Short mmCIF file of C-alpha atoms and ligand atoms in Angstrom, two decimals:
data_model
loop_
_atom_site.label_atom_id
_atom_site.label_comp_id
_atom_site.label_asym_id
_atom_site.label_seq_id
_atom_site.Cartn_x
_atom_site.Cartn_y
_atom_site.Cartn_z
CA MET A 26 17.40 5.53 -24.81
CA ASN A 27 19.24 6.93 -21.72
CA LYS A 28 20.99 3.94 -20.02
CA ASN A 29 19.37 4.32 -16.57
CA LEU A 30 15.95 4.84 -18.30
CA LEU A 31 16.42 1.59 -20.19
CA LEU A 32 17.39 -0.23 -17.07
CA TYR A 33 14.16 0.93 -15.39
CA PHE A 34 12.12 0.06 -18.49
CA ILE A 35 13.53 -3.52 -18.35
CA ALA A 36 12.94 -3.63 -14.57
CA THR A 37 9.50 -2.53 -15.04
CA VAL A 38 8.50 -5.02 -17.65
CA ALA A 39 10.21 -7.87 -15.93
CA ALA A 40 8.64 -6.92 -12.59
CA THR A 41 5.09 -7.26 -14.31
CA GLY A 42 5.70 -10.94 -13.46
CA GLY A 43 5.82 -9.95 -9.85
CA LEU A 44 2.49 -8.02 -10.13
CA LEU A 45 0.89 -11.13 -11.44
CA PHE A 46 2.27 -13.16 -8.60
CA GLY A 47 0.92 -10.67 -6.12
CA PHE A 48 -2.35 -10.34 -7.85
CA ASP A 49 -3.03 -14.00 -8.25
CA THR A 50 -2.14 -14.91 -4.80
CA GLY A 51 -3.79 -12.01 -3.03
CA VAL A 52 -7.01 -12.08 -4.93
CA ILE A 53 -8.28 -15.04 -3.12
CA ASN A 54 -8.45 -13.08 0.08
CA VAL A 55 -11.11 -10.90 -1.44
CA ALA A 56 -12.79 -13.46 -3.85
CA LEU A 57 -13.61 -16.08 -1.21
CA PRO A 58 -16.78 -14.49 0.15
CA SER A 59 -18.38 -14.48 -3.31
CA LEU A 60 -17.01 -17.91 -4.26
CA ARG A 61 -18.62 -19.15 -1.03
CA GLU A 62 -21.87 -17.70 -2.02
CA GLN A 63 -21.95 -19.31 -5.42
CA PHE A 64 -20.40 -22.78 -4.86
CA ASN A 65 -20.81 -23.21 -1.16
CA PRO A 66 -17.63 -25.30 -0.98
CA SER A 67 -16.82 -27.52 1.98
CA SER A 68 -13.71 -26.29 3.92
CA GLU A 69 -11.44 -28.99 2.22
CA THR A 70 -12.64 -27.64 -1.24
CA GLU A 71 -11.97 -24.05 -0.07
CA GLY A 72 -8.58 -25.18 0.97
CA LEU A 73 -7.97 -26.55 -2.36
CA ILE A 74 -9.08 -23.41 -4.09
CA VAL A 75 -6.70 -21.30 -2.06
CA SER A 76 -3.72 -23.55 -2.19
CA ALA A 77 -4.04 -24.74 -5.97
CA VAL A 78 -1.92 -21.75 -6.88
CA LEU A 79 0.75 -22.69 -4.27
CA PHE A 80 0.81 -26.36 -5.60
CA GLY A 81 1.18 -24.92 -9.08
CA GLY A 82 3.90 -22.73 -7.69
CA MET A 83 5.78 -25.93 -6.64
CA VAL A 84 5.87 -27.29 -10.06
CA GLY A 85 7.01 -24.04 -11.60
CA PRO A 86 10.63 -24.26 -10.51
CA PHE A 87 11.06 -27.72 -12.10
CA VAL A 88 9.96 -26.21 -15.34
CA SER A 89 11.89 -23.02 -15.14
CA GLY A 90 15.00 -24.74 -13.49
CA PRO A 91 16.30 -26.46 -16.60
CA LEU A 92 14.46 -24.24 -19.15
CA THR A 93 15.99 -20.99 -17.81
CA ASP A 94 19.53 -22.14 -18.34
CA ILE A 95 18.67 -23.79 -21.89
CA LEU A 96 16.22 -21.21 -23.36
CA GLY A 97 17.52 -18.04 -21.65
CA ARG A 98 15.87 -15.78 -19.10
CA LYS A 99 13.63 -14.03 -21.70
CA LYS A 100 11.84 -16.76 -23.61
CA ILE A 101 10.93 -18.51 -20.40
CA ASN A 102 9.06 -15.53 -19.11
CA VAL A 103 7.11 -15.24 -22.43
CA ILE A 104 6.18 -18.82 -21.84
CA ALA A 105 5.07 -17.94 -18.29
CA ALA A 106 3.06 -15.00 -19.55
CA LEU A 107 1.13 -17.30 -21.99
CA ILE A 108 0.33 -19.56 -19.08
CA PHE A 109 -0.87 -16.61 -17.04
CA VAL A 110 -3.25 -15.65 -19.90
CA LEU A 111 -4.58 -19.18 -20.01
CA GLY A 112 -4.98 -19.49 -16.21
CA SER A 113 -6.80 -16.11 -16.11
CA ILE A 114 -9.29 -17.08 -18.70
CA ILE A 115 -9.93 -20.55 -17.27
CA THR A 116 -10.53 -19.04 -13.68
CA ALA A 117 -12.82 -16.21 -14.89
CA ILE A 118 -15.14 -18.29 -17.02
CA ALA A 119 -15.03 -21.43 -14.67
CA PRO A 120 -18.45 -23.03 -14.69
CA SER A 121 -17.48 -25.20 -11.73
CA VAL A 122 -14.98 -25.50 -8.88
CA MET A 123 -13.19 -28.13 -10.78
CA TYR A 124 -12.21 -25.63 -13.52
CA LEU A 125 -11.55 -23.04 -10.89
CA ILE A 126 -8.98 -25.27 -9.37
CA ILE A 127 -7.41 -26.14 -12.66
CA GLY A 128 -7.25 -22.56 -13.70
CA ARG A 129 -5.50 -21.62 -10.36
CA LEU A 130 -3.06 -24.50 -10.94
CA PHE A 131 -2.04 -23.01 -14.10
CA LEU A 132 -1.66 -19.62 -12.62
CA GLY A 133 0.44 -21.08 -9.91
CA LEU A 134 2.55 -22.80 -12.45
CA ALA A 135 3.22 -19.42 -14.19
CA ILE A 136 3.85 -17.66 -10.83
CA GLY A 137 6.30 -20.36 -9.90
CA ILE A 138 8.18 -19.82 -13.04
CA VAL A 139 8.39 -16.07 -12.93
CA ALA A 140 9.34 -16.10 -9.19
CA SER A 141 12.41 -18.05 -10.17
CA THR A 142 13.29 -16.36 -13.29
CA VAL A 143 12.48 -12.63 -12.95
CA PRO A 144 14.70 -11.93 -9.81
CA LEU A 145 17.57 -13.75 -11.55
CA TYR A 146 17.14 -11.84 -14.66
CA LEU A 147 17.04 -8.49 -12.82
CA ALA A 148 20.16 -9.33 -10.86
CA GLU A 149 22.06 -10.29 -13.95
CA ILE A 150 21.07 -7.16 -15.77
CA ALA A 151 21.81 -4.81 -12.88
CA PRO A 152 25.06 -3.15 -12.10
CA ALA A 153 26.46 -4.33 -8.70
CA ASN A 154 25.61 -1.16 -6.77
CA GLN A 155 21.97 -1.15 -7.80
CA ARG A 156 21.28 -4.87 -7.61
CA GLY A 157 19.41 -4.79 -4.29
CA LYS A 158 17.21 -1.94 -5.63
CA LEU A 159 16.46 -3.54 -8.94
CA VAL A 160 15.48 -6.98 -7.54
CA THR A 161 13.29 -5.22 -4.96
CA PHE A 162 11.39 -3.83 -7.96
CA PHE A 163 10.12 -7.37 -8.21
CA GLN A 164 8.92 -7.28 -4.58
CA LEU A 165 7.25 -4.06 -5.11
CA ALA A 166 5.43 -5.27 -8.01
CA ILE A 167 4.24 -8.38 -5.84
CA THR A 168 2.92 -5.92 -3.32
CA LEU A 169 1.27 -3.76 -5.98
CA GLY A 170 -0.34 -6.82 -7.34
CA ILE A 171 -1.65 -7.73 -3.88
CA LEU A 172 -2.88 -4.24 -3.49
CA LEU A 173 -4.47 -4.24 -6.86
CA SER A 174 -6.35 -7.44 -5.96
CA TYR A 175 -7.73 -5.85 -2.71
CA VAL A 176 -8.68 -2.77 -4.50
CA VAL A 177 -10.55 -4.67 -7.18
CA GLY A 178 -12.03 -6.80 -4.32
CA TYR A 179 -13.30 -3.66 -2.60
CA PHE A 180 -14.91 -2.32 -5.67
CA PHE A 181 -16.74 -5.47 -6.75
CA GLU A 182 -17.54 -6.52 -3.26
CA GLY A 183 -21.37 -7.43 -2.90
CA GLU A 184 -21.95 -7.75 -6.84
CA ALA A 185 -23.22 -10.95 -8.19
CA ASP A 186 -20.32 -13.05 -9.57
CA ALA A 187 -17.91 -10.51 -8.14
CA TRP A 188 -15.10 -13.19 -8.27
CA ARG A 189 -15.33 -13.51 -12.16
CA SER A 190 -14.68 -9.72 -12.54
CA MET A 191 -11.75 -9.98 -10.06
CA PHE A 192 -10.10 -12.93 -11.98
CA TRP A 193 -10.64 -11.20 -15.37
CA THR A 194 -8.56 -8.26 -14.12
CA GLY A 195 -5.44 -10.54 -13.83
CA PHE A 196 -5.75 -11.01 -17.64
CA VAL A 197 -4.53 -7.44 -18.39
CA PRO A 198 -1.05 -7.56 -16.78
CA ALA A 199 -0.54 -11.09 -18.33
CA ILE A 200 -0.81 -9.61 -21.78
CA ILE A 201 1.47 -6.59 -20.84
CA LEU A 202 4.12 -9.07 -19.62
CA MET A 203 3.98 -11.18 -22.67
CA LEU A 204 4.27 -8.12 -25.13
CA GLY A 205 6.88 -6.28 -22.99
CA MET A 206 9.17 -9.34 -22.66
CA LEU A 207 9.43 -9.39 -26.49
CA PHE A 208 11.17 -5.92 -26.27
CA VAL A 209 13.80 -6.40 -23.36
CA PRO A 210 17.30 -7.68 -24.07
CA GLU A 211 18.55 -11.18 -23.04
CA SER A 212 20.67 -11.33 -19.92
CA PRO A 213 24.33 -10.69 -20.92
CA ARG A 214 25.62 -13.28 -18.47
CA TRP A 215 23.49 -15.96 -20.00
CA LEU A 216 24.49 -14.96 -23.46
CA ILE A 217 28.19 -15.18 -22.48
CA GLY A 218 27.61 -18.58 -21.00
CA LYS A 219 26.21 -19.59 -24.39
CA GLY A 220 29.15 -18.18 -26.26
CA ARG A 221 27.17 -15.34 -27.80
CA GLU A 222 29.65 -12.66 -26.80
CA GLU A 223 29.00 -10.09 -29.44
CA GLU A 224 25.30 -9.94 -28.47
CA ALA A 225 26.29 -9.82 -24.82
CA MET A 226 28.73 -6.94 -25.46
CA SER A 227 25.95 -4.99 -27.22
CA VAL A 228 23.50 -5.43 -24.38
CA LEU A 229 26.04 -4.52 -21.73
CA LYS A 230 27.11 -1.51 -23.75
CA ARG A 231 23.36 -0.33 -24.00
CA LEU A 232 23.21 -0.57 -20.13
CA ARG A 233 26.69 0.56 -18.91
CA GLU A 234 29.44 3.00 -19.84
CA ASP A 235 31.74 1.36 -22.36
CA SER A 236 34.79 1.09 -20.01
CA ILE A 237 32.47 -0.70 -17.33
CA ALA A 238 30.84 -2.88 -19.86
CA GLU A 239 34.26 -4.15 -21.03
CA GLN A 240 35.57 -4.81 -17.53
CA GLU A 241 32.31 -6.59 -16.77
CA MET A 242 32.62 -8.84 -19.93
CA LYS A 243 36.20 -9.68 -18.91
CA ASP A 244 35.19 -10.59 -15.33
CA ILE A 245 32.26 -12.86 -16.51
CA LYS A 246 34.44 -14.60 -19.19
CA GLN A 247 37.25 -15.14 -16.57
CA LEU A 248 34.77 -16.80 -14.21
CA ILE A 249 33.32 -18.99 -16.86
CA GLU A 250 36.87 -20.22 -17.84
CA ASP A 251 37.67 -20.84 -14.13
CA GLU A 252 34.37 -22.90 -13.88
CA LYS A 253 34.83 -24.87 -17.02
CA HIS A 254 35.64 -28.14 -15.24
CA ASN A 255 32.55 -27.82 -12.89
CA LYS A 256 29.28 -29.40 -14.26
CA GLY A 257 26.25 -27.44 -13.41
CA ASN A 258 23.90 -29.98 -11.76
CA TRP A 259 22.40 -31.32 -8.56
CA LYS A 260 25.73 -32.62 -7.55
CA MET A 261 27.16 -29.19 -7.68
CA LEU A 262 24.18 -27.73 -5.73
CA PHE A 263 24.75 -30.15 -2.99
CA SER A 264 28.46 -30.03 -2.99
CA LYS A 265 30.30 -28.97 0.25
CA ARG A 266 31.53 -25.88 -1.37
CA LEU A 267 27.98 -24.62 -1.84
CA ARG A 268 26.54 -25.63 1.52
CA ILE A 269 26.18 -22.04 2.77
CA PRO A 270 24.22 -20.89 -0.25
CA LEU A 271 22.09 -23.85 -0.30
CA LEU A 272 21.39 -23.27 3.52
CA ILE A 273 20.49 -19.60 2.75
CA GLY A 274 18.08 -20.71 -0.03
CA VAL A 275 16.18 -22.86 2.40
CA GLY A 276 16.51 -20.87 5.49
CA ILE A 277 15.51 -17.45 4.18
CA PHE A 278 12.24 -18.71 2.69
CA PHE A 279 11.46 -20.87 5.79
CA ILE A 280 11.68 -17.77 7.99
CA GLN A 281 9.91 -15.56 5.45
CA GLN A 282 6.90 -17.90 5.19
CA PHE A 283 6.68 -19.13 8.77
CA SER A 284 6.86 -15.50 9.90
CA GLY A 285 3.24 -15.87 9.08
CA ILE A 286 3.11 -13.25 6.28
CA ASN A 287 0.57 -15.06 4.18
CA ALA A 288 -1.73 -15.77 7.17
CA ILE A 289 -2.28 -12.09 6.92
CA ILE A 290 -2.07 -11.63 3.05
CA TYR A 291 -4.52 -14.40 2.31
CA PHE A 292 -6.75 -14.20 5.49
CA SER A 293 -6.69 -10.65 6.75
CA THR A 294 -10.33 -10.13 5.86
CA ASP A 295 -11.36 -13.09 8.05
CA ILE A 296 -8.91 -11.90 10.97
CA PHE A 297 -10.27 -8.32 10.78
CA LYS A 298 -13.88 -9.67 10.79
CA LYS A 299 -13.17 -10.56 14.50
CA ILE A 300 -13.24 -6.90 15.32
CA PHE A 301 -15.16 -5.46 12.24
CA PRO A 302 -18.41 -7.61 11.95
CA ASP A 303 -19.26 -5.51 8.90
CA GLY A 304 -17.78 -7.31 5.86
CA SER A 305 -16.89 -4.08 4.01
CA ASP A 306 -14.85 -2.60 6.96
CA ALA A 307 -12.83 -5.67 7.11
CA VAL A 308 -12.13 -5.57 3.39
CA LEU A 309 -11.25 -1.77 3.66
CA ALA A 310 -8.75 -2.70 6.59
CA THR A 311 -7.30 -5.26 4.22
CA VAL A 312 -6.88 -2.59 1.51
CA GLY A 313 -4.93 -0.80 4.31
CA VAL A 314 -2.56 -3.80 4.48
CA GLY A 315 -2.04 -3.64 0.65
CA VAL A 316 -1.19 0.18 0.68
CA ILE A 317 1.11 -0.17 3.67
CA ASN A 318 2.84 -3.19 2.07
CA SER A 319 3.53 -1.29 -1.09
CA CYS A 320 4.58 2.07 0.47
CA ALA A 321 7.01 0.29 2.80
CA THR A 322 8.47 -1.59 -0.20
CA ILE A 323 9.24 1.75 -1.79
CA LEU A 324 11.24 2.52 1.38
CA ALA A 325 12.97 -0.75 1.05
CA ILE A 326 14.08 0.21 -2.60
CA MET A 327 15.61 3.34 -1.08
CA ILE A 328 17.43 1.59 1.72
CA LEU A 329 18.44 -1.74 0.46
CA ASP A 330 21.78 -0.66 -1.36
CA LYS A 331 22.63 1.76 1.43
CA PHE A 332 22.60 -0.61 4.47
CA GLY A 333 23.93 -4.08 4.48
CA ARG A 334 21.58 -6.98 3.78
CA LYS A 335 22.48 -8.39 7.41
CA GLN A 336 21.69 -5.25 9.07
CA ILE A 337 18.28 -4.86 7.50
CA LEU A 338 17.52 -8.60 8.15
CA TYR A 339 18.23 -7.78 11.92
CA THR A 340 15.94 -4.79 11.99
CA GLY A 341 13.25 -6.64 10.25
CA LEU A 342 13.31 -9.78 12.41
CA ILE A 343 13.29 -7.76 15.67
CA GLY A 344 10.44 -5.63 14.43
CA THR A 345 8.31 -8.32 13.18
CA ALA A 346 8.78 -10.34 16.34
CA VAL A 347 7.59 -7.47 18.52
CA CYS A 348 4.46 -6.89 16.29
CA LEU A 349 3.66 -10.61 16.29
CA ALA A 350 3.78 -10.60 20.15
CA THR A 351 1.43 -7.50 20.12
CA VAL A 352 -1.07 -9.30 17.83
CA GLY A 353 -0.83 -12.56 19.90
CA LEU A 354 -1.65 -10.63 23.05
CA ALA A 355 -4.52 -8.75 21.56
CA PHE A 356 -6.14 -12.16 21.28
CA TYR A 357 -4.77 -13.61 24.51
CA MET A 358 -5.93 -10.66 26.70
CA LYS A 359 -9.15 -9.87 24.80
CA ASP A 360 -11.30 -10.34 27.92
CA SER A 361 -9.21 -7.92 30.08
CA LEU A 362 -8.61 -5.30 27.25
CA GLY A 363 -11.17 -2.82 26.21
CA ALA A 364 -12.53 -3.21 22.72
CA GLU A 365 -10.85 -0.04 21.52
CA ILE A 366 -7.33 -1.21 22.86
CA GLN A 367 -7.79 -4.65 21.27
CA LYS A 368 -8.54 -2.98 17.94
CA ILE A 369 -5.50 -0.72 18.13
CA MET A 370 -3.28 -3.58 19.18
CA LEU A 371 -4.56 -5.75 16.30
CA ILE A 372 -4.57 -3.31 13.61
CA GLY A 373 -1.56 -1.44 14.71
CA GLY A 374 0.31 -4.74 15.20
CA VAL A 375 -0.71 -6.04 11.71
CA TYR A 376 0.11 -2.86 9.97
CA LEU A 377 3.64 -2.38 11.66
CA TYR A 378 4.32 -6.01 11.11
CA ILE A 379 3.73 -5.60 7.42
CA ILE A 380 6.20 -2.54 7.41
CA PHE A 381 8.95 -4.48 8.96
CA PHE A 382 8.34 -7.48 6.84
CA ALA A 383 8.34 -5.36 3.61
CA ILE A 384 11.56 -3.76 4.27
CA SER A 385 13.36 -6.98 5.21
CA LEU A 386 12.22 -10.54 4.78
CA GLY A 387 10.02 -9.67 1.80
CA PRO A 388 12.63 -8.39 -0.63
CA LEU A 389 15.62 -10.32 0.94
CA GLY A 390 14.31 -13.71 0.02
CA TRP A 391 14.21 -12.91 -3.63
CA ILE A 392 17.44 -10.80 -3.49
CA LEU A 393 19.46 -13.62 -1.77
CA ILE A 394 18.41 -16.48 -4.10
CA SER A 395 19.16 -14.38 -7.14
CA GLU A 396 22.73 -13.43 -6.12
CA ILE A 397 24.30 -16.11 -4.05
CA TYR A 398 24.56 -19.03 -6.56
CA PRO A 399 27.29 -19.58 -9.20
CA LEU A 400 26.50 -18.72 -12.78
CA LYS A 401 26.78 -22.37 -13.86
CA ILE A 402 23.81 -23.30 -11.78
CA ARG A 403 22.16 -19.96 -11.14
CA GLY A 404 18.98 -20.65 -13.15
CA PHE A 405 18.51 -24.07 -11.63
CA ALA A 406 19.62 -23.24 -8.13
CA SER A 407 17.44 -20.16 -7.70
CA SER A 408 14.53 -22.12 -9.05
CA MET A 409 15.14 -24.71 -6.37
CA GLY A 410 15.28 -21.90 -3.86
CA SER A 411 11.96 -20.60 -4.96
CA PHE A 412 10.69 -24.13 -4.75
CA ASN A 413 11.25 -23.91 -0.91
CA HIS A 414 9.10 -20.75 -0.85
CA TRP A 415 6.08 -22.53 -2.29
CA ILE A 416 6.32 -25.52 -0.02
CA PHE A 417 6.60 -23.36 3.14
CA ASP A 418 3.85 -21.03 1.82
CA ALA A 419 1.51 -23.91 1.24
CA CYS A 420 2.25 -25.40 4.78
CA VAL A 421 1.21 -21.94 6.37
CA ALA A 422 -1.72 -21.34 4.04
CA TYR A 423 -3.13 -24.71 4.72
CA SER A 424 -2.51 -24.79 8.49
CA PHE A 425 -3.63 -21.30 9.27
CA PRO A 426 -7.43 -21.68 8.93
CA VAL A 427 -7.20 -25.09 10.67
CA LEU A 428 -5.14 -23.70 13.66
CA ALA A 429 -7.16 -20.65 13.75
CA ALA A 430 -10.32 -22.74 14.57
CA THR A 431 -8.63 -24.35 17.53
CA ASN A 432 -7.42 -22.75 20.93
CA LEU A 433 -4.27 -21.62 19.23
CA GLY A 434 -6.43 -19.29 17.15
CA THR A 435 -8.68 -17.93 19.98
CA ASN A 436 -5.81 -17.38 22.42
CA GLY A 437 -3.37 -15.92 19.79
CA GLY A 438 -0.99 -18.87 20.23
CA ILE A 439 -0.52 -19.12 16.51
CA PHE A 440 1.14 -15.75 16.43
CA GLY A 441 3.40 -16.90 19.29
CA ILE A 442 4.67 -19.76 16.96
CA TYR A 443 5.25 -17.37 14.08
CA MET A 444 7.25 -15.09 16.58
CA THR A 445 9.44 -17.95 17.70
CA VAL A 446 10.47 -18.80 14.18
CA VAL A 447 11.35 -15.08 13.62
CA LEU A 448 13.41 -14.91 16.79
CA LEU A 449 15.31 -18.20 15.62
CA GLY A 450 15.79 -16.27 12.29
CA LEU A 451 18.25 -13.93 14.17
CA LEU A 452 20.71 -16.80 14.72
CA PHE A 453 20.33 -17.68 10.97
CA ALA A 454 21.05 -13.86 10.19
CA LYS A 455 24.06 -13.95 12.36
CA TYR A 456 25.67 -17.34 11.60
CA VAL A 457 24.54 -18.15 8.07
CA VAL A 458 23.91 -15.21 6.00
CA PHE A 459 26.93 -13.28 4.73
CA GLU A 460 27.10 -9.73 3.35
CA THR A 461 26.74 -9.19 -0.42
CA LYS A 462 25.90 -5.61 -0.55
CA GLY A 463 27.98 -3.81 -3.17
CA LEU A 464 29.66 -6.95 -4.39
CA THR A 465 29.54 -7.88 -8.06
CA LEU A 466 28.04 -11.42 -8.77
CA GLU A 467 31.55 -12.57 -9.93
CA GLU A 468 33.03 -11.36 -6.42
CA ILE A 469 30.30 -13.23 -4.60
CA GLU A 470 31.01 -16.47 -6.48
CA LYS A 471 34.77 -16.24 -5.88
CA ARG A 472 33.96 -16.72 -2.18
CA TYR A 473 33.17 -20.34 -2.84
CA ASN A 474 36.62 -21.13 -4.19
C1 BGC B 29 6.45 -13.26 -0.42
C2 BGC B 29 5.03 -13.62 -0.55
C3 BGC B 29 4.27 -12.70 0.12
C4 BGC B 29 4.69 -11.24 -0.30
C5 BGC B 29 3.92 -10.19 0.52
C6 BGC B 29 6.77 -11.87 -0.98
O1 BGC B 29 8.13 -11.68 -0.78
O2 BGC B 29 7.25 -14.23 -1.15
O3 BGC B 29 4.73 -14.98 -0.12
O4 BGC B 29 2.89 -12.72 -0.07
O5 BGC B 29 6.08 -11.03 -0.22
O6 BGC B 29 4.24 -8.87 0.33
#
């Protein structure tokens, strides 16, 4: 197979994990109305149904952390796919809320695993000048998964037991991930780390020109030799030497999540209902969020290896801050604004916000945690990075409906809080993040010596 084609085949299979991530987190946005009809859950139970996936996501990195480095980047994804299959079946046939929550915990566990391992696998397979692009494939798949869930929601809306059909849909990509993963090669970097140099060389030669493959092999081996004395463990992750990468792993996901992205991804139907009392118009506006999110991520794939990571981060942060201010004002000034102006500010603000997020904070979270850690602890450290994602995600998902019911919801103050976090993110982008565009993983690692 042509080398580039093979690279894209690998990226597509691995990114199916992202599709499942997006689908199983996004589907709750559209499944909630029919779940409410069938089970009439209290708001606490509803909170549990929404966030069970996020709690599972928090456990995922603790499973994938050690196992990615021991079993390799491939097997762990097959395991995750099996858990996805199991979770999809349990949620789709759930006879009670209890089963639903258990099924969503399983789905979350699988999402937590792929979110740690897929970006890392992609970063290790990719040539340096295409790394940003390939890891953004994962983000694109997340957004396509979210879109798929919204479209499925739109089609089944109003049917009896609509949520069961929605959850069954997640079963299909889970099977594709499981079968596809059996055909992709193991990460050459992991193979070299395990002393399986011949296999690594053959993978590298399938993916690169021979001379580039040989040079890459040399660089990776040299790095492993230099790092021989370092034990890859918690102590290393928290050592002074890795303070900046550690800070980046926490900071980027704090800003990504507290920018309020999932207040929109999980609850946009409820938000849009404030201006579209007809449920199906609100779901249609939510489908718009999904379409824009995916299209803007395609744009991100085109620009990420052209402009620096920092430059893109600045643009995204400023853009999202302005949009959050617009959405906040649409609520704050609703009595003085005409209904039409309020609609434009709310929908326009949300849609533009999604564009700015999708080209910057969305992909950059996953790109940075896949490339900034040393090989010795890359699996473990990027898993811990993604653990931060789930903690912060759960905080926002839990607090949004609660805050939305208070004054902060009615006067738009909640969006002011998200805007403040994004503005503080500018300091983080300036003083903590460093430029990694175009550097090989080995060159990035040398920075810490
Ligand atoms: C985030 C998710 C979010 C998605 C939206 C991802 O990068 O990690 O929490 O739902 O982007 O597209």
